[in-house]
PDB file of C-alpha atoms in Angstrom:
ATOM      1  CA  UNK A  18     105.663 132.267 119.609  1.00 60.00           C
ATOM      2  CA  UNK A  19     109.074 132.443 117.837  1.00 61.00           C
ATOM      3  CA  UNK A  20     109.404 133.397 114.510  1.00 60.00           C
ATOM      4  CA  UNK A  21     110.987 129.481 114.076  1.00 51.00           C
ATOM      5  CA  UNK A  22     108.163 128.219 115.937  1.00 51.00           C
ATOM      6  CA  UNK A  23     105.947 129.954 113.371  1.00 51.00           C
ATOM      7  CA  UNK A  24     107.610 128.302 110.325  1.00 46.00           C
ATOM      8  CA  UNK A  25     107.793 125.036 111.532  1.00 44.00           C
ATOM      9  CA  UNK A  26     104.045 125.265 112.192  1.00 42.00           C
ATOM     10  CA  UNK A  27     102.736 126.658 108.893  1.00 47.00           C
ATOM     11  CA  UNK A  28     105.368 123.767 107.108  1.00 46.00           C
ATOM     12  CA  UNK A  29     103.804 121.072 109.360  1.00 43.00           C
ATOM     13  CA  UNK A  30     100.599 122.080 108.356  1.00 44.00           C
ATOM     14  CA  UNK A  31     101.414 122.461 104.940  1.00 47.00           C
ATOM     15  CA  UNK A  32     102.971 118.682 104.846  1.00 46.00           C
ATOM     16  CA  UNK A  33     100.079 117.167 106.716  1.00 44.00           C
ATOM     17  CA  UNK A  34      97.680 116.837 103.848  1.00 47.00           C
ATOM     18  CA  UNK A  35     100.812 115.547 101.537  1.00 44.00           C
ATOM     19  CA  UNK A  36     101.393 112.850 104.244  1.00 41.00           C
ATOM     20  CA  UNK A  37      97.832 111.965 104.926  1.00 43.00           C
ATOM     21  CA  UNK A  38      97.507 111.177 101.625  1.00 41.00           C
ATOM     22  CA  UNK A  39     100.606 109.310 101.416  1.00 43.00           C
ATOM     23  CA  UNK A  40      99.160 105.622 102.076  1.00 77.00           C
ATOM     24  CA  UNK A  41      95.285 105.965 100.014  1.00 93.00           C
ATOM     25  CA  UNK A  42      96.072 103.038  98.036  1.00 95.00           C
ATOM     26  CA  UNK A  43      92.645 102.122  95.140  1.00 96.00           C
ATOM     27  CA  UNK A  44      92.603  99.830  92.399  1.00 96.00           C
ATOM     28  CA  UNK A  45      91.812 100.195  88.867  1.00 97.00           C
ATOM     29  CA  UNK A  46      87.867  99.493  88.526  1.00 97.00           C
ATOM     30  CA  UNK A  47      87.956  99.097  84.612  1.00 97.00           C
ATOM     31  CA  UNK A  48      89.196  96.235  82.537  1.00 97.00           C
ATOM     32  CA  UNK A  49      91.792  98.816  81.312  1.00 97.00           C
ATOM     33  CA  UNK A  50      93.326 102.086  82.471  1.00 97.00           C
ATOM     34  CA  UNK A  51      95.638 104.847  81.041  1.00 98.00           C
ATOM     35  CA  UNK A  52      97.928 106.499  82.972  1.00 98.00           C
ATOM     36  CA  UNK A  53      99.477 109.988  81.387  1.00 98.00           C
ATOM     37  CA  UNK A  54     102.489 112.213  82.329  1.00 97.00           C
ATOM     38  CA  UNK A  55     100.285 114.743  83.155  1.00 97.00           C
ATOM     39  CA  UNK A  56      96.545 115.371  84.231  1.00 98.00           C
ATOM     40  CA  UNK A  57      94.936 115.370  80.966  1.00 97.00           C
ATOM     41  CA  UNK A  58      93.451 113.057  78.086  1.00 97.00           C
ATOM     42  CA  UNK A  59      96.107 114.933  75.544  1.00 97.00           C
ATOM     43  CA  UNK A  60      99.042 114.181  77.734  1.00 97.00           C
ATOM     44  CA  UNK A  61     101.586 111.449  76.760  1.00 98.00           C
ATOM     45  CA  UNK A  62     100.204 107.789  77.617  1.00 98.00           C
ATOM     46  CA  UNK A  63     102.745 105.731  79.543  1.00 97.00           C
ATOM     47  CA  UNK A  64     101.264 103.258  81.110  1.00 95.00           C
ATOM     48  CA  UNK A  65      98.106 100.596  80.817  1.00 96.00           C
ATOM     49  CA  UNK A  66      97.066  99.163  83.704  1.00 96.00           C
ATOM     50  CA  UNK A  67      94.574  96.330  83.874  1.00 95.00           C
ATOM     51  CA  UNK A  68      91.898  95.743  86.342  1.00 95.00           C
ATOM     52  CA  UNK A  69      92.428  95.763  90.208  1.00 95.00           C
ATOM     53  CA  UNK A  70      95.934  96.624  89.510  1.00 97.00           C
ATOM     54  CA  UNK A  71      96.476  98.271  93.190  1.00 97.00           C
ATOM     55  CA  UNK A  72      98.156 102.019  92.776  1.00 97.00           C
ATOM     56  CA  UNK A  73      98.885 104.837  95.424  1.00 97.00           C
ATOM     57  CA  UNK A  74      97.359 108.101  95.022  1.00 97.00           C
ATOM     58  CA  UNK A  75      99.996 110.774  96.185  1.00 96.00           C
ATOM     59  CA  UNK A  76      97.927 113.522  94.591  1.00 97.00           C
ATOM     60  CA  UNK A  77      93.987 114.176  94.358  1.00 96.00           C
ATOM     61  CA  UNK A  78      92.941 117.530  92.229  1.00 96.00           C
ATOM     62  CA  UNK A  79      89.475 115.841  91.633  1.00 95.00           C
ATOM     63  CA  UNK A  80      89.475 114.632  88.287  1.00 97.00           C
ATOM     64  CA  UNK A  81      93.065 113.373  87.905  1.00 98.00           C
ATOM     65  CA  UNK A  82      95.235 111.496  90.901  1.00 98.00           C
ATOM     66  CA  UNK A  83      98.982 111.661  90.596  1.00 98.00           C
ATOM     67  CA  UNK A  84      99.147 107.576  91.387  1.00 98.00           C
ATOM     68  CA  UNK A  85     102.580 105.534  92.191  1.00 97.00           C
ATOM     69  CA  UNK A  86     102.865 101.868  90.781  1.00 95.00           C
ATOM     70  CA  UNK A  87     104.673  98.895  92.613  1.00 93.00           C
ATOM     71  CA  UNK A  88     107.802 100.188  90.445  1.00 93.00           C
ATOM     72  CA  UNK A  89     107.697 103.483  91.797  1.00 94.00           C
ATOM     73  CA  UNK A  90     106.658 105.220  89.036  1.00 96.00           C
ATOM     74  CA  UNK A  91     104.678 108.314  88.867  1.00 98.00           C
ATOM     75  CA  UNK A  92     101.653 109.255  86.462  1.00 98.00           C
ATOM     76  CA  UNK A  93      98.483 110.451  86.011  1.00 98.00           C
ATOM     77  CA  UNK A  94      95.197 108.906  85.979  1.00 98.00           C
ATOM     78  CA  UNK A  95      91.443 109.950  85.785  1.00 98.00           C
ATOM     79  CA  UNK A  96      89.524 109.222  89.267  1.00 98.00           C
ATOM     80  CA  UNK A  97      86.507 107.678  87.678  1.00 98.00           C
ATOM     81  CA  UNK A  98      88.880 104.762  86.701  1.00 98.00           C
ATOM     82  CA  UNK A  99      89.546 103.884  90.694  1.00 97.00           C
ATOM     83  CA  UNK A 100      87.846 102.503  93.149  1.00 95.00           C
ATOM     84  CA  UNK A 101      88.662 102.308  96.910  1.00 89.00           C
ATOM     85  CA  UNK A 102      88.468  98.693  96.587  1.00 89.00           C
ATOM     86  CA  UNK A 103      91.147  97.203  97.876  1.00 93.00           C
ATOM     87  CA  UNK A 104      94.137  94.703  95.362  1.00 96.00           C
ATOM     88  CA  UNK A 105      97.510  94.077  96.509  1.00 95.00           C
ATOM     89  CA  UNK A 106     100.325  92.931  94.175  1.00 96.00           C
ATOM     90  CA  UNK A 107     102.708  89.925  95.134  1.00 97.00           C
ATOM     91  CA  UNK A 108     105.824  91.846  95.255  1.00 94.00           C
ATOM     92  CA  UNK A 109     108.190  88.607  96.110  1.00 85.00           C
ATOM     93  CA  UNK A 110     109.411  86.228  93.559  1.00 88.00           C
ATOM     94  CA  UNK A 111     106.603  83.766  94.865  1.00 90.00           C
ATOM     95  CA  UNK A 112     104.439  83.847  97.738  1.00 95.00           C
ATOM     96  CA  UNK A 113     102.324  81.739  99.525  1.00 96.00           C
ATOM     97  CA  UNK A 114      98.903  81.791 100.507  1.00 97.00           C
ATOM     98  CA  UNK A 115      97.520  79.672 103.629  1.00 97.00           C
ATOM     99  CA  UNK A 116      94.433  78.354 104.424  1.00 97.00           C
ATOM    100  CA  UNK A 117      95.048  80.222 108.033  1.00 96.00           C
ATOM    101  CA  UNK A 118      96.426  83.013 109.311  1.00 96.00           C
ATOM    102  CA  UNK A 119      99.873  80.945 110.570  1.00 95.00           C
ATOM    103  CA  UNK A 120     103.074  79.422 109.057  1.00 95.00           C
ATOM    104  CA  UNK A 121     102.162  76.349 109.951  1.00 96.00           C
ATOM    105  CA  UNK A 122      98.874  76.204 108.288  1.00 96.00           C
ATOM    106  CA  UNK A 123      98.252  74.677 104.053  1.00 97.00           C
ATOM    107  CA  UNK A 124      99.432  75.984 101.719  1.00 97.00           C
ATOM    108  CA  UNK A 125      96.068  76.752  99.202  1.00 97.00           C
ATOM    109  CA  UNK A 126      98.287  78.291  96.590  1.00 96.00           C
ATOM    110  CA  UNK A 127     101.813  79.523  95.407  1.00 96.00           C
ATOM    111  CA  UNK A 128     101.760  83.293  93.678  1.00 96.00           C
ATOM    112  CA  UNK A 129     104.309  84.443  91.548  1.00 96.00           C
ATOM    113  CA  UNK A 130     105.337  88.289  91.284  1.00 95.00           C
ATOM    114  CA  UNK A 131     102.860  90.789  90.410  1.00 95.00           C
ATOM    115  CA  UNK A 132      99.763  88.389  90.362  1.00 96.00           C
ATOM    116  CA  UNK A 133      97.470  90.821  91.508  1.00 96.00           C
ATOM    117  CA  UNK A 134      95.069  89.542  94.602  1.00 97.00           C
ATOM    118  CA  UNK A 135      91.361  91.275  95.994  1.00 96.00           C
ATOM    119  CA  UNK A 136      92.012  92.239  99.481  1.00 95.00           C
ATOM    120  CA  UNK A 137      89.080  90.556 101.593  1.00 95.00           C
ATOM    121  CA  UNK A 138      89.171  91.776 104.346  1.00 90.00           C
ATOM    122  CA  UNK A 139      90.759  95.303 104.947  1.00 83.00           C
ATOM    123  CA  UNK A 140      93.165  95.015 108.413  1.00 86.00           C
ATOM    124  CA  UNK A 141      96.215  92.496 109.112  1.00 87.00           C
ATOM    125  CA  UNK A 142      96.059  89.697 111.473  1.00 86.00           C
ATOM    126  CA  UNK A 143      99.028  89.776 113.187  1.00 89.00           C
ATOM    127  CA  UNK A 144     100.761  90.050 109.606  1.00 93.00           C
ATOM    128  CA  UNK A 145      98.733  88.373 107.393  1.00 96.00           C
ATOM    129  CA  UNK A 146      96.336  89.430 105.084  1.00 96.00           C
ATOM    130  CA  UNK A 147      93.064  87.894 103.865  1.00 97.00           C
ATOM    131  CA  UNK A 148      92.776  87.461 100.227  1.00 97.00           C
ATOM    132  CA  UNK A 149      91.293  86.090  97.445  1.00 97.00           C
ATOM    133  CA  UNK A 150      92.710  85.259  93.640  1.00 96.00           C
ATOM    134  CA  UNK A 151      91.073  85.685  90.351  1.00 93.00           C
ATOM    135  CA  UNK A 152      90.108  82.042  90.283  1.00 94.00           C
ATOM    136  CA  UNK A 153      88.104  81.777  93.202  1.00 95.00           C
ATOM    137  CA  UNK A 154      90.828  80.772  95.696  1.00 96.00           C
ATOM    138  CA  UNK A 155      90.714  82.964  99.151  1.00 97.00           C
ATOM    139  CA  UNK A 156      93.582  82.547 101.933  1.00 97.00           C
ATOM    140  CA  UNK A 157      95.860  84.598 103.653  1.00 97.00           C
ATOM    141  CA  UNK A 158      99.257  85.941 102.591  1.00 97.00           C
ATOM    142  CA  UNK A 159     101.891  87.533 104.299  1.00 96.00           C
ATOM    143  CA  UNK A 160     102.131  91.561 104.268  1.00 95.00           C
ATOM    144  CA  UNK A 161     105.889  91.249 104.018  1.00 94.00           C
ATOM    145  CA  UNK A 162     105.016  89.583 100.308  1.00 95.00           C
ATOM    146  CA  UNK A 163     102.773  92.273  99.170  1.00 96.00           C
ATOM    147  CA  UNK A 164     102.659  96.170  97.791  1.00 96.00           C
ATOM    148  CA  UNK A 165      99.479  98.076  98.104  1.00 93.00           C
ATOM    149  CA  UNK A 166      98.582  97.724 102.000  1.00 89.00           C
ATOM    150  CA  UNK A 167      99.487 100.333 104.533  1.00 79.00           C
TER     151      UNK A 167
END
């Protein structure tokens, strides 16, 4: 094996893990959360998230995840405040949910940007996602009008 060969193996192995990790999207689990600019409770609080607000983890050292919001921003929060429930965030201007799986199908509702909705079920049907709002209302939603579902 050439020496290149070697380095691109030990840096593919080394950005495997970084990319794996890349698309573990969780929601918040507690009515409120803090996120930090770094991984600890003395850190400066940015952020407060409220529950099922959907994040990405991008880093996992156990007690702390490195998350990304729909903005893109970066911070820290404790892992006992996430769950691997699933929330997605309407991440169009407004959105629309059906009472099927098709364009043609009702419309059960009309979401406006960041309304945050509980993912029901967990895999796309043929680009459209089962979900359900606060208020009781489940449908389906395109992914194209979401953030938080790889």
């Amino acid at each position: 094996m050439s020496r290149f060969s070697k380095v691109a193996l030990i840096f593919a192995l080394i950005w495997m893990p970084i990319t794996a990790s890349a698309l573990d999207f969780r929601a918040v689990s507690v009515p409120k959360a803090i996120l930090y600019d770094a991984p600890s409770l003395s850190a400066k609080k940015v952020l407060l998230l409220s529950h099922l607000y959907p994040v990405e983890v991008v880093v996992n050292l156990g007690d702390w995840l490195k998350v990304r919001d729909a903005q893109g921003s970066m911070s820290w929060i404790e892992a006992k405040h996430l769950s691997a429930k699933r929330s997605l965030l309407v991440a169009k201007g407004s959105a629309e949910m059906r009472a099927r799986p098709e364009v043609a199908a009702d419309v059960v509702a009309t979401l406006e940007k960041d309304v945050v909705l509980e993912l029901v079920e967990a895999k796309s049907n043929n680009g459209w996602l089962k979900v359900k709002h606060r208020d009781g209302v489940t449908g389906y939603i395109l992914v194209s009008s979401t953030w938080g579902f790889d």
